[in-house]
Amino acid sequence: MLAISSSWAITLLSTQIAPCSAAFFIEPRQLTSMQPPRREGNGRTLKSRSSVTTSNNDLLLLQKKKGREQTNISSSLSTSPLLLSGGAGGSGDGGSSRRVFRSRPLHATPPSQVESITHNAKSLKPFGSHFLERETIVSSLASGLAVSLAMVPEAISFAFVAGVSPLVGLWTTVFLGFLAATFGGRAGICSSASGACSIVVASLCASYGPAYLSACAIMAGILQMIFGGYIGVGKWIRLVPHPVMLGFVNGLTIVMFRAQLMHFQTSTGSFLPLSSAAGRSMYGMTALTMLLVKTIPKIKQLRVVPPSLGAVTFCAILAKVLKIPVKTLSDVSGAETFRGGLSVLPTISLPNVPFSVEALQIIAPYAITMAAVGAIESLLTMQLLDGIADDGKRGSTKKECFAQGLGNLASGFAGGIGGCALLGQSIINAESGGLKSRLSGMSMAVFLALGIVAGAPLLASVPVAALVGVMFTVCVSTFSWSSLRILNKIPRLDAAVILLVSIITVKDDLAKAVVAGVVASALGFAWKQSRSIRAKESFVKIPSQKSEWKSYNLDGPLFFGSTTQFSTLFDVKSDPNDIIIDFTNSRVYDHSALEAINNIAEKYGEVGKKVHLRHLSQECGNLLLKLNGGERPYELIESDPKTDPVYSVAL
């Protein structure tokens, strides 16, 4: 009896809890629909168990008939799909000794609240539904390896900009890249020590030392986690106009291109001549790499190989076999950077900075700027990858800010300099097939760490020219060439914003460039809208009045920018004693607009005339009454719920 009662309770719970716990409970009817058909010994397929189910009505009937409870429950449970899959109810083949309840065919059954175990399990995978697919794993690992090679010269260069050892830049890339890829807003974003952040903190390191630089990275990470990850300030990135995005992409592409030119220069700053062996090898291998990156995807047998990885590998082997005199990574960063072994592992500790108000005052301005610059570049990169992926998904700004902050926090404790998402390397990852899974960004950090510790000699022998060729290819594909063609076809304001953001990005700072672009776009939009408000004048005969009323039918938005233009539309002295201001084709947006309406009404009231306000929203009318302390005799708000619009006023 105890066993029967327990089984009955399990069945009843399964029918009641299923709609509430979509991820872990499913209806019995649905479980049977996912079981494969069974076969007898002669190979004949048995009927699906989807026609066998437990009816809730039968259970209620069993509760009323106490005398037959045990027998009916046993027969009902013997046909329950929860027990047919190998439990104590037998083999589930629908034997003649069982009472079987026939349900409607499966196709006639209403859709369940829980569609399938597989479908709901996807939402429980923290790294995406494609994370464990074999094809995705292979492409993500290959893409991660390609990006890890492209990260090395960038991390080393930005470490020099910040004034620290190249190893510091490399380990910053490992910590920041892994954590940002694991917890970021979308798959495919690759993060590292960046030029935008390094330029911001270069003077801090020069004045106070690398310890203050690590403390700055920690504080910047905390700010990003709090304001971007928890409060959600990153959502305002959606206000960035398209011209600002174009300027950001073009400006950052120019910055990436300029960063590569240093590898073509001698110690005196002049470019390598083609007559020298070093010049010929540098220019030639760079051109060969660019050619291979474009050619490899067109070869059917090599389509599975990421173009950048294949090009760098081929050039490295070619330089080794033919003994071409090319500059390698060890020549750029020094042999000490690639000595390998456990001795190059970073030490996890607090920065050697005094815990005082003075130190906080020194670090805080740099940390705030670094957090803003890193968050803006990362979020804009994420938006760009959303467009490249074109998979109908949009990255989470909160997750991305939190992940970037966590990565900066960890890199600071490891003695790093902090950073953000890199547009160029993220583009390489996207072109190599790394947008499907977070594994690509995670493996990039792992491969780089293994290369620093275990594969240092091999990593040190990679030609710089091959990596420069990859970055040149990225610059060519990333730059928005269409923006040059449309400069004379788009509004002059938008063209000016594109140029403004590009110039400030190259000359000064990414955060300043984006802020300047947004402000310029907002002011331009406000100015344009402020001139668009107008009024159509007409006279209306009122049956109860002998005289005609004058009507002003407004067209255009009424906000802080258009209040001056609004006040010039009326002729207070010449208008009749009653006028109508009709807002059917206009909207009142802010407090300045409400004050402008009151001012006009007061002018008419001073000369003994009345203003009838029609087709305002209910909220707008209530706010006017609240501002005036009630309805004024010369300012009449005439509401009509059937025709009045519904909108809110921004206060």
XYZ file of C-alpha atoms in Angstrom:
651
model
C 0.000 0.000 0.000
C 2.870 2.367 0.799
C 4.442 1.710 -2.607
C 1.125 2.295 -4.366
C 0.505 5.540 -2.465
C 4.010 6.802 -3.268
C 3.598 6.005 -6.958
C 0.225 7.774 -7.013
C 1.791 10.856 -5.389
C 4.618 10.915 -7.932
C 2.158 10.748 -10.820
C -0.066 13.472 -9.368
C 2.923 15.754 -8.725
C 4.175 15.240 -12.265
C 0.853 16.440 -13.692
C 0.671 19.479 -11.411
C 4.280 20.677 -11.302
C 5.010 20.318 -15.022
C 3.538 23.654 -16.108
C 5.439 25.478 -13.343
C 8.929 24.080 -13.795
C 9.559 24.296 -17.498
C 13.239 23.454 -17.321
C 13.062 20.303 -15.180
C 9.536 18.794 -15.331
C 7.568 17.684 -18.367
C 4.125 16.261 -18.851
C 3.774 12.460 -19.113
C 2.253 12.769 -22.577
C 5.378 14.594 -23.733
C 7.854 12.139 -22.270
C 6.332 9.352 -24.296
C 6.529 11.388 -27.489
C 10.313 11.518 -27.156
C 10.844 7.774 -26.533
C 12.045 5.806 -29.596
C 9.820 3.002 -30.905
C 10.546 -0.479 -29.518
C 10.996 -3.546 -31.672
C 10.063 -7.159 -31.073
C 12.375 -10.023 -31.738
C 11.132 -10.409 -35.318
C 11.879 -6.749 -36.054
C 8.217 -5.610 -36.049
C 7.881 -2.096 -34.689
C 5.537 -1.719 -31.739
C 3.152 1.186 -31.404
C 4.472 4.337 -29.806
C 3.642 4.870 -26.179
C 2.376 8.352 -27.003
C -1.147 6.883 -27.026
C -0.815 5.849 -23.375
C -1.308 8.509 -20.738
C -2.687 9.193 -17.321
C -5.900 11.190 -17.207
C -6.430 13.777 -14.488
C -10.189 13.175 -14.655
C -9.642 9.511 -13.886
C -7.526 10.446 -10.868
C -10.327 12.678 -9.558
C -12.811 9.856 -10.085
C -10.537 7.494 -8.174
C -10.451 9.880 -5.236
C -14.271 9.778 -4.993
C -14.488 5.987 -5.175
C -12.646 4.994 -2.019
C -13.616 1.346 -2.227
C -11.933 0.826 -5.610
C -8.984 3.184 -5.042
C -6.223 0.579 -4.823
C -7.283 -1.410 -7.896
C -7.866 1.602 -10.143
C -4.670 3.363 -9.093
C -2.640 0.249 -9.816
C -4.159 -0.162 -13.250
C -3.732 3.544 -14.024
C -0.129 3.642 -12.887
C 0.705 0.500 -14.836
C 0.037 2.521 -17.991
C 1.814 5.705 -16.821
C 4.733 6.702 -19.083
C 6.718 7.697 -16.004
C 6.853 4.011 -15.036
C 6.882 2.459 -18.498
C 10.494 3.385 -19.173
C 11.950 0.533 -17.159
C 10.420 1.154 -13.731
C 8.340 -1.119 -11.545
C 5.395 -1.048 -13.917
C 6.744 -3.715 -16.284
C 8.227 -3.422 -19.725
C 5.516 -1.084 -21.025
C 4.411 -3.149 -24.015
C 0.687 -2.656 -23.359
C -0.101 -6.226 -22.174
C -3.653 -7.545 -21.969
C -3.688 -7.548 -18.156
C -3.593 -3.733 -18.042
C -6.256 -1.094 -18.327
C -5.157 1.264 -21.107
C -6.506 4.822 -21.571
C -6.425 5.952 -25.207
C -5.755 9.658 -25.768
C -6.150 11.773 -28.891
C -3.477 11.389 -31.598
C -0.257 13.283 -30.928
C -0.799 15.758 -33.739
C -4.160 16.778 -32.251
C -2.730 17.437 -28.804
C -2.341 21.114 -27.861
C 1.300 22.206 -27.618
C 2.810 21.532 -24.224
C 4.269 24.345 -22.175
C 7.513 22.412 -22.250
C 8.414 21.468 -25.798
C 11.241 18.999 -25.281
C 14.033 18.097 -22.927
C 16.633 18.973 -25.552
C 15.109 22.376 -26.242
C 15.025 23.365 -22.591
C 18.478 21.981 -21.895
C 19.884 24.536 -24.346
C 18.918 27.351 -21.989
C 20.883 25.649 -19.227
C 24.158 25.688 -21.174
C 26.195 28.643 -19.912
C 28.437 28.835 -22.999
C 25.802 28.498 -25.727
C 23.990 25.671 -27.442
C 26.848 25.066 -29.924
C 29.553 24.833 -27.279
C 29.986 21.036 -27.337
C 29.339 20.350 -31.016
C 32.342 18.709 -32.677
C 32.441 21.028 -35.674
C 32.132 24.073 -33.444
C 34.905 22.855 -31.144
C 37.304 22.352 -34.047
C 36.565 25.708 -35.684
C 36.672 27.546 -32.339
C 40.007 26.048 -31.344
C 41.512 26.823 -34.739
C 40.163 30.359 -34.599
C 41.465 30.798 -31.058
C 44.939 29.697 -32.141
C 44.915 32.155 -35.045
C 43.812 35.052 -32.848
C 46.382 34.194 -30.163
C 49.147 34.702 -32.723
C 47.657 38.026 -33.798
C 47.431 39.114 -30.167
C 51.160 38.845 -29.505
C 52.482 41.884 -31.407
C 49.541 44.015 -30.269
C 50.011 43.125 -26.603
C 53.747 43.761 -26.834
C 53.275 47.094 -28.605
C 50.690 48.331 -26.126
C 52.905 47.243 -23.233
C 55.653 49.470 -24.644
C 53.126 52.328 -24.937
C 52.157 51.910 -21.293
C 55.821 51.704 -20.256
C 55.917 48.144 -18.884
C 57.531 44.827 -19.812
C 56.112 42.930 -22.820
C 55.328 40.010 -20.515
C 52.933 42.261 -18.600
C 50.981 42.952 -21.774
C 50.904 39.266 -22.704
C 49.647 38.102 -19.306
C 47.073 40.901 -19.316
C 45.772 39.428 -22.554
C 45.605 35.941 -21.000
C 43.627 36.933 -17.914
C 41.423 39.558 -19.508
C 40.857 37.565 -22.697
C 39.791 34.384 -20.899
C 37.397 35.975 -18.407
C 35.885 38.397 -20.904
C 35.257 35.565 -23.369
C 33.769 33.314 -20.690
C 31.320 35.783 -19.175
C 30.989 38.386 -21.939
C 27.943 39.710 -23.744
C 28.291 37.468 -26.781
C 30.556 34.844 -28.301
C 33.417 35.934 -30.532
C 34.695 39.029 -28.719
C 38.445 38.963 -28.121
C 39.923 41.200 -25.431
C 43.477 42.215 -24.662
C 45.677 45.067 -23.568
C 44.572 47.875 -25.868
C 46.113 50.981 -27.293
C 43.175 53.154 -26.224
C 43.603 52.168 -22.574
C 47.418 52.149 -22.674
C 47.561 55.729 -23.921
C 45.288 56.823 -21.074
C 47.497 55.337 -18.333
C 50.950 55.884 -19.870
C 51.585 59.064 -17.885
C 50.495 57.356 -14.653
C 53.095 54.628 -15.101
C 55.779 57.135 -16.041
C 55.130 59.225 -12.927
C 54.406 56.618 -10.251
C 55.495 53.213 -11.581
C 53.867 49.955 -12.767
C 52.275 49.237 -9.359
C 49.972 52.230 -9.740
C 49.117 50.969 -13.223
C 47.905 47.637 -11.805
C 45.926 49.431 -9.095
C 44.340 51.547 -11.817
C 43.290 48.400 -13.703
C 41.696 47.010 -10.521
C 39.751 50.209 -9.863
C 38.661 50.455 -13.502
C 37.433 46.862 -13.345
C 35.421 47.552 -10.204
C 33.842 50.624 -11.815
C 32.895 48.653 -14.919
C 31.365 45.846 -12.854
C 29.330 48.243 -10.692
C 28.167 50.865 -13.180
C 28.093 48.753 -16.326
C 27.399 45.256 -15.011
C 25.088 45.994 -12.072
C 23.510 49.407 -12.690
C 23.408 48.899 -16.464
C 24.872 52.163 -17.704
C 26.061 50.319 -20.810
C 22.529 50.295 -22.224
C 23.020 53.931 -23.234
C 25.333 52.699 -25.990
C 22.177 52.243 -28.059
C 21.985 56.046 -28.324
C 25.162 56.106 -30.409
C 24.091 57.166 -33.935
C 25.211 55.354 -37.050
C 27.551 58.147 -38.210
C 29.366 57.863 -34.870
C 29.715 54.110 -35.410
C 31.197 54.714 -38.861
C 33.608 57.269 -37.445
C 34.581 54.874 -34.659
C 35.291 52.040 -37.094
C 37.243 54.247 -39.501
C 39.229 55.984 -36.768
C 40.121 52.743 -35.012
C 41.128 51.188 -38.332
C 43.511 54.073 -38.956
C 44.942 53.623 -35.457
C 45.513 49.905 -36.135
C 47.143 50.672 -39.485
C 49.477 53.254 -37.955
C 50.460 50.824 -35.214
C 51.758 48.397 -37.840
C 53.929 50.969 -39.610
C 56.500 50.935 -36.812
C 57.598 47.478 -37.956
C 58.643 48.906 -41.324
C 60.850 51.567 -39.770
C 64.476 51.578 -38.788
C 65.839 52.755 -35.454
C 66.134 56.261 -36.878
C 62.452 56.415 -37.848
C 62.896 56.075 -41.606
C 61.203 53.339 -43.598
C 63.153 50.258 -44.674
C 64.446 50.678 -48.253
C 63.540 48.049 -50.815
C 67.203 47.791 -51.754
C 68.041 46.199 -48.392
C 67.496 42.511 -47.603
C 65.481 43.390 -44.489
C 63.211 45.672 -46.499
C 62.605 43.140 -49.258
C 61.831 40.353 -46.786
C 59.539 42.566 -44.705
C 57.533 43.979 -47.596
C 57.495 40.695 -49.502
C 56.332 38.506 -46.614
C 53.679 41.051 -45.623
C 52.297 41.027 -49.169
C 52.472 37.214 -49.302
C 50.528 36.929 -46.050
C 47.811 39.272 -47.300
C 47.563 37.256 -50.510
C 47.292 33.967 -48.602
C 44.579 35.313 -46.276
C 42.460 36.121 -49.329
C 43.348 32.933 -51.248
C 42.992 30.193 -48.614
C 39.173 30.506 -48.276
C 38.840 30.018 -52.049
C 40.639 26.656 -51.989
C 38.097 23.946 -51.286
C 40.528 21.648 -49.463
C 41.646 24.459 -47.123
C 38.304 25.991 -46.197
C 38.381 24.379 -42.756
C 41.630 26.211 -41.961
C 41.286 29.763 -40.601
C 42.877 32.017 -43.258
C 45.028 33.981 -40.829
C 46.318 30.846 -39.091
C 47.144 29.163 -42.386
C 48.912 32.252 -43.732
C 51.023 32.787 -40.599
C 51.952 29.104 -40.379
C 52.976 28.951 -44.036
C 55.098 32.114 -43.795
C 56.770 30.933 -40.578
C 57.730 27.616 -42.178
C 58.848 29.355 -45.365
C 61.075 31.771 -43.454
C 62.593 28.912 -41.454
C 63.260 26.658 -44.448
C 64.601 29.348 -46.766
C 66.369 31.204 -43.929
C 64.812 34.501 -44.913
C 66.198 37.387 -42.806
C 62.913 38.526 -41.276
C 62.265 40.198 -37.949
C 60.671 37.815 -35.440
C 58.707 38.349 -32.250
C 61.802 37.768 -30.149
C 63.556 40.567 -32.060
C 60.708 42.946 -31.220
C 60.231 42.139 -27.530
C 63.617 40.741 -26.557
C 64.737 37.210 -25.748
C 63.748 37.644 -22.090
C 60.066 37.751 -23.014
C 60.167 34.304 -24.629
C 62.525 32.505 -22.265
C 59.633 30.201 -21.287
C 59.287 27.977 -18.250
C 57.472 28.474 -14.976
C 59.609 31.490 -14.133
C 57.529 33.660 -16.482
C 54.290 32.979 -14.599
C 52.853 36.117 -12.989
C 52.515 36.572 -9.236
C 48.987 37.045 -7.936
C 49.043 39.751 -5.264
C 47.832 43.206 -4.344
C 49.726 46.052 -6.040
C 52.391 47.649 -3.895
C 50.471 50.907 -3.508
C 49.769 52.666 -0.200
C 46.141 52.415 0.859
C 45.527 56.117 1.367
C 43.368 58.980 0.187
C 46.320 60.518 -1.643
C 46.880 57.362 -3.695
C 43.160 57.174 -4.443
C 43.159 60.756 -5.685
C 46.062 59.952 -7.990
C 44.565 56.761 -9.428
C 40.855 57.667 -9.620
C 40.945 60.049 -12.634
C 42.916 57.546 -14.716
C 40.698 54.653 -13.599
C 37.485 56.496 -14.500
C 38.814 57.406 -17.940
C 40.131 53.887 -18.528
C 36.818 52.318 -17.476
C 34.878 54.608 -19.804
C 37.212 54.102 -22.763
C 37.343 50.323 -22.303
C 33.581 49.976 -21.906
C 32.800 52.144 -24.927
C 35.230 50.323 -27.224
C 34.043 46.919 -25.997
C 30.346 47.731 -26.425
C 30.839 49.242 -29.877
C 32.853 46.173 -30.883
C 30.025 43.976 -29.610
C 27.501 45.920 -31.665
C 29.663 45.510 -34.746
C 29.934 41.748 -34.193
C 26.154 41.563 -33.754
C 25.845 42.911 -37.274
C 28.520 40.594 -38.663
C 27.002 37.500 -37.062
C 23.505 38.429 -38.290
C 22.024 35.606 -36.212
C 19.106 37.558 -34.806
C 20.765 37.844 -31.395
C 22.026 40.912 -29.610
C 24.789 40.884 -27.051
C 24.085 41.831 -23.449
C 25.646 45.150 -22.442
C 25.443 44.244 -18.752
C 27.262 40.949 -19.245
C 29.913 42.525 -21.419
C 30.643 45.335 -18.959
C 30.737 42.879 -16.067
C 33.071 40.532 -17.938
C 35.410 43.344 -18.961
C 35.473 44.586 -15.370
C 36.163 41.102 -14.041
C 38.988 40.658 -16.547
C 40.560 43.996 -15.639
C 40.238 43.146 -11.959
C 42.021 39.830 -12.436
C 44.724 41.300 -14.665
C 45.373 43.995 -12.071
C 45.939 41.398 -9.346
C 48.321 39.616 -11.750
C 50.327 42.819 -12.247
C 48.688 43.618 -15.593
C 47.712 46.903 -17.190
C 44.075 46.274 -18.084
C 42.468 46.611 -21.481
C 39.279 46.016 -23.432
C 37.863 44.277 -26.502
C 39.948 44.681 -29.663
C 38.107 45.339 -32.896
C 40.794 43.945 -35.211
C 41.303 40.647 -33.386
C 37.556 40.211 -32.982
C 37.193 40.613 -36.746
C 39.876 37.950 -37.259
C 37.962 35.661 -34.920
C 34.734 36.291 -36.806
C 36.317 35.624 -40.203
C 37.872 32.423 -38.846
C 34.530 31.024 -37.678
C 34.760 31.881 -33.990
C 31.375 33.563 -33.565
C 29.481 30.364 -32.750
C 31.001 29.668 -29.366
C 32.774 31.358 -26.487
C 35.367 28.627 -26.781
C 37.191 30.643 -29.448
C 37.971 33.530 -27.099
C 38.717 31.209 -24.182
C 41.056 29.046 -26.252
C 42.833 32.172 -27.494
C 43.876 32.963 -23.921
C 44.806 29.352 -23.200
C 46.908 28.999 -26.355
C 48.680 32.263 -25.591
C 49.458 31.147 -22.037
C 50.771 27.796 -23.287
C 52.880 29.591 -25.872
C 54.417 31.880 -23.248
C 55.230 29.025 -20.865
C 55.758 25.900 -22.980
C 56.063 27.045 -26.590
C 58.169 30.145 -26.145
C 60.892 29.215 -28.694
C 58.292 28.371 -31.325
C 56.303 31.533 -30.630
C 59.454 33.652 -30.678
C 60.317 32.496 -34.216
C 57.038 33.720 -35.777
C 57.820 36.437 -38.359
C 56.425 39.834 -37.481
C 55.770 40.486 -41.170
C 53.226 37.649 -41.255
C 51.287 39.100 -38.327
C 51.479 42.588 -39.830
C 50.063 41.208 -43.078
C 47.121 39.736 -41.175
C 46.451 43.072 -39.463
C 46.667 44.932 -42.775
C 44.041 42.580 -44.184
C 41.843 43.257 -41.179
C 42.260 47.006 -41.678
C 41.229 46.755 -45.318
C 38.120 44.705 -44.510
C 37.159 46.725 -41.418
C 37.401 50.240 -42.817
C 33.993 51.466 -43.972
C 34.824 52.300 -47.569
C 31.162 52.936 -48.275
C 31.286 55.931 -45.935
C 33.600 57.665 -48.420
C 31.201 57.084 -51.295
C 28.181 58.431 -49.448
C 29.765 61.560 -47.975
C 28.201 63.740 -50.678
C 24.876 61.872 -50.543
C 24.051 62.032 -46.823
C 23.174 65.145 -44.773
C 26.146 67.390 -44.182
C 25.768 67.013 -40.423
C 26.165 63.232 -40.628
C 29.202 63.573 -42.879
C 30.732 66.051 -40.438
C 30.095 63.680 -37.519
C 31.854 60.814 -39.332
C 34.916 62.970 -39.943
C 34.842 64.455 -36.428
C 34.753 61.079 -34.666
C 37.432 59.631 -36.939
C 39.801 62.551 -36.354
C 39.353 62.633 -32.569
C 39.794 58.849 -32.370
C 43.109 59.078 -34.206
C 44.371 62.233 -32.546
C 43.130 61.963 -28.989
C 40.843 59.484 -27.304
C 38.073 57.070 -28.264
C 35.780 58.074 -25.378
C 36.117 61.766 -26.251
C 35.449 60.956 -29.897
C 32.231 59.057 -29.152
C 30.979 61.693 -26.704
C 31.740 64.472 -29.175
C 29.975 62.579 -31.962
C 26.870 61.891 -29.870
C 26.671 65.504 -28.677
C 27.116 66.849 -32.213
C 24.444 64.491 -33.562
C 22.029 65.358 -30.746
C 22.497 69.091 -31.192
C 22.100 68.793 -34.945
C 18.917 66.774 -34.550
C 17.510 69.226 -31.990
C 18.287 72.184 -34.248
C 16.607 70.546 -37.215
C 13.504 69.637 -35.223
C 13.316 73.070 -33.626
C 12.701 74.610 -37.036
C 10.067 72.084 -38.107
C 7.145 73.306 -35.952
C 4.524 75.317 -37.813
C 0.843 76.208 -37.563
C -2.004 76.224 -40.060
C -4.451 79.036 -39.351
C -8.199 78.792 -39.957
C -11.463 80.209 -38.625
C -14.091 78.015 -37.030
C -17.779 78.876 -36.641
C -19.140 77.976 -33.231
C -22.941 77.467 -33.203
C -23.348 78.887 -29.694
C -21.224 81.965 -30.492
C -21.922 84.803 -32.894
C -18.265 85.431 -33.673
C -15.770 83.048 -35.267
C -12.898 81.459 -33.376
C -9.426 81.317 -34.795
C -7.760 77.888 -34.842
C -4.023 77.181 -34.872
C -3.428 73.603 -36.037
C 0.115 72.819 -34.942
C 2.380 70.502 -36.884
C 5.731 69.373 -35.454
C 7.270 68.588 -32.070
C 7.136 71.063 -29.201
C 10.195 70.737 -26.965
C 12.958 72.883 -25.516
C 14.472 73.555 -28.930
C 11.257 74.682 -30.644
C 9.712 76.866 -27.921
C 11.123 80.064 -29.437
C 9.729 79.207 -32.857
C 6.413 78.249 -31.206
C 5.998 81.665 -29.582
C 6.300 83.436 -32.957
C 3.359 81.567 -34.499
C 0.639 83.590 -32.746
C -0.737 87.108 -33.288
C -2.079 88.018 -29.854
C -3.241 91.543 -30.673
C -5.109 90.781 -33.914
C -6.647 87.435 -32.936
C -10.325 87.224 -31.856
C -11.384 86.807 -28.243
C -11.290 82.998 -28.458
C -8.595 80.977 -30.150
C -8.015 77.237 -30.448
C -4.594 75.617 -30.282
C -5.023 72.162 -31.800
C -2.265 69.639 -30.982
C -3.572 66.822 -33.218
C -0.380 66.768 -35.311
C 1.970 67.881 -32.563
C 3.409 66.390 -29.392
C 4.449 68.063 -26.162
C 7.716 66.504 -25.032
C 9.137 68.289 -21.976
C 8.768 70.895 -19.258
C 9.983 73.685 -21.555
C 7.072 72.939 -23.874
C 4.575 73.147 -20.997
C 5.993 76.507 -19.949
C 5.774 77.765 -23.540
C 2.051 76.874 -23.631
C 1.474 78.673 -20.333
C 3.341 81.762 -21.530
C 1.216 82.027 -24.667
C -1.964 81.565 -22.653
C -0.891 84.297 -20.229
C -0.301 86.731 -23.091
C -3.830 86.135 -24.357
C -5.181 86.362 -20.817
C -3.560 89.749 -20.272
C -5.634 91.220 -23.136
C -8.845 89.511 -22.017
C -8.834 86.647 -24.494
C -9.220 82.901 -23.982
C -7.148 79.973 -25.249
C -8.799 76.598 -25.865
C -6.275 73.738 -25.817
C -7.413 70.654 -27.695
C -6.060 67.175 -28.357
C -3.463 67.146 -25.599
C -2.665 63.853 -23.916
C -4.233 63.250 -20.538
C -0.837 63.362 -18.830
C 0.007 66.651 -20.528
C -3.289 68.200 -19.421
C -2.818 67.013 -15.857
C 0.682 68.469 -15.745
C -0.561 71.841 -16.990
C -3.228 71.892 -14.285
C -0.629 70.939 -11.711
C 1.768 73.668 -12.822
C -0.983 76.282 -12.777
C -2.503 75.143 -9.480
C -5.806 74.442 -11.245
C -7.621 75.576 -14.366
C -7.200 79.249 -15.256
C -10.112 81.227 -16.761
C -8.181 82.153 -19.886
C -6.506 78.723 -20.410
C -9.137 76.053 -21.029
C -8.076 72.437 -21.499
C -10.794 70.725 -23.546
C -10.331 66.954 -23.382
C -11.955 64.333 -25.554
C -11.052 60.753 -24.546
C -12.158 59.421 -27.934
C -9.750 61.549 -30.012
C -7.043 62.698 -27.591
C -3.626 61.027 -28.123
C -1.872 59.006 -25.463
C 1.783 59.823 -24.741
C 4.028 60.828 -21.866
C 5.941 64.029 -21.177
C 9.622 63.829 -20.272
C 10.226 65.766 -17.073
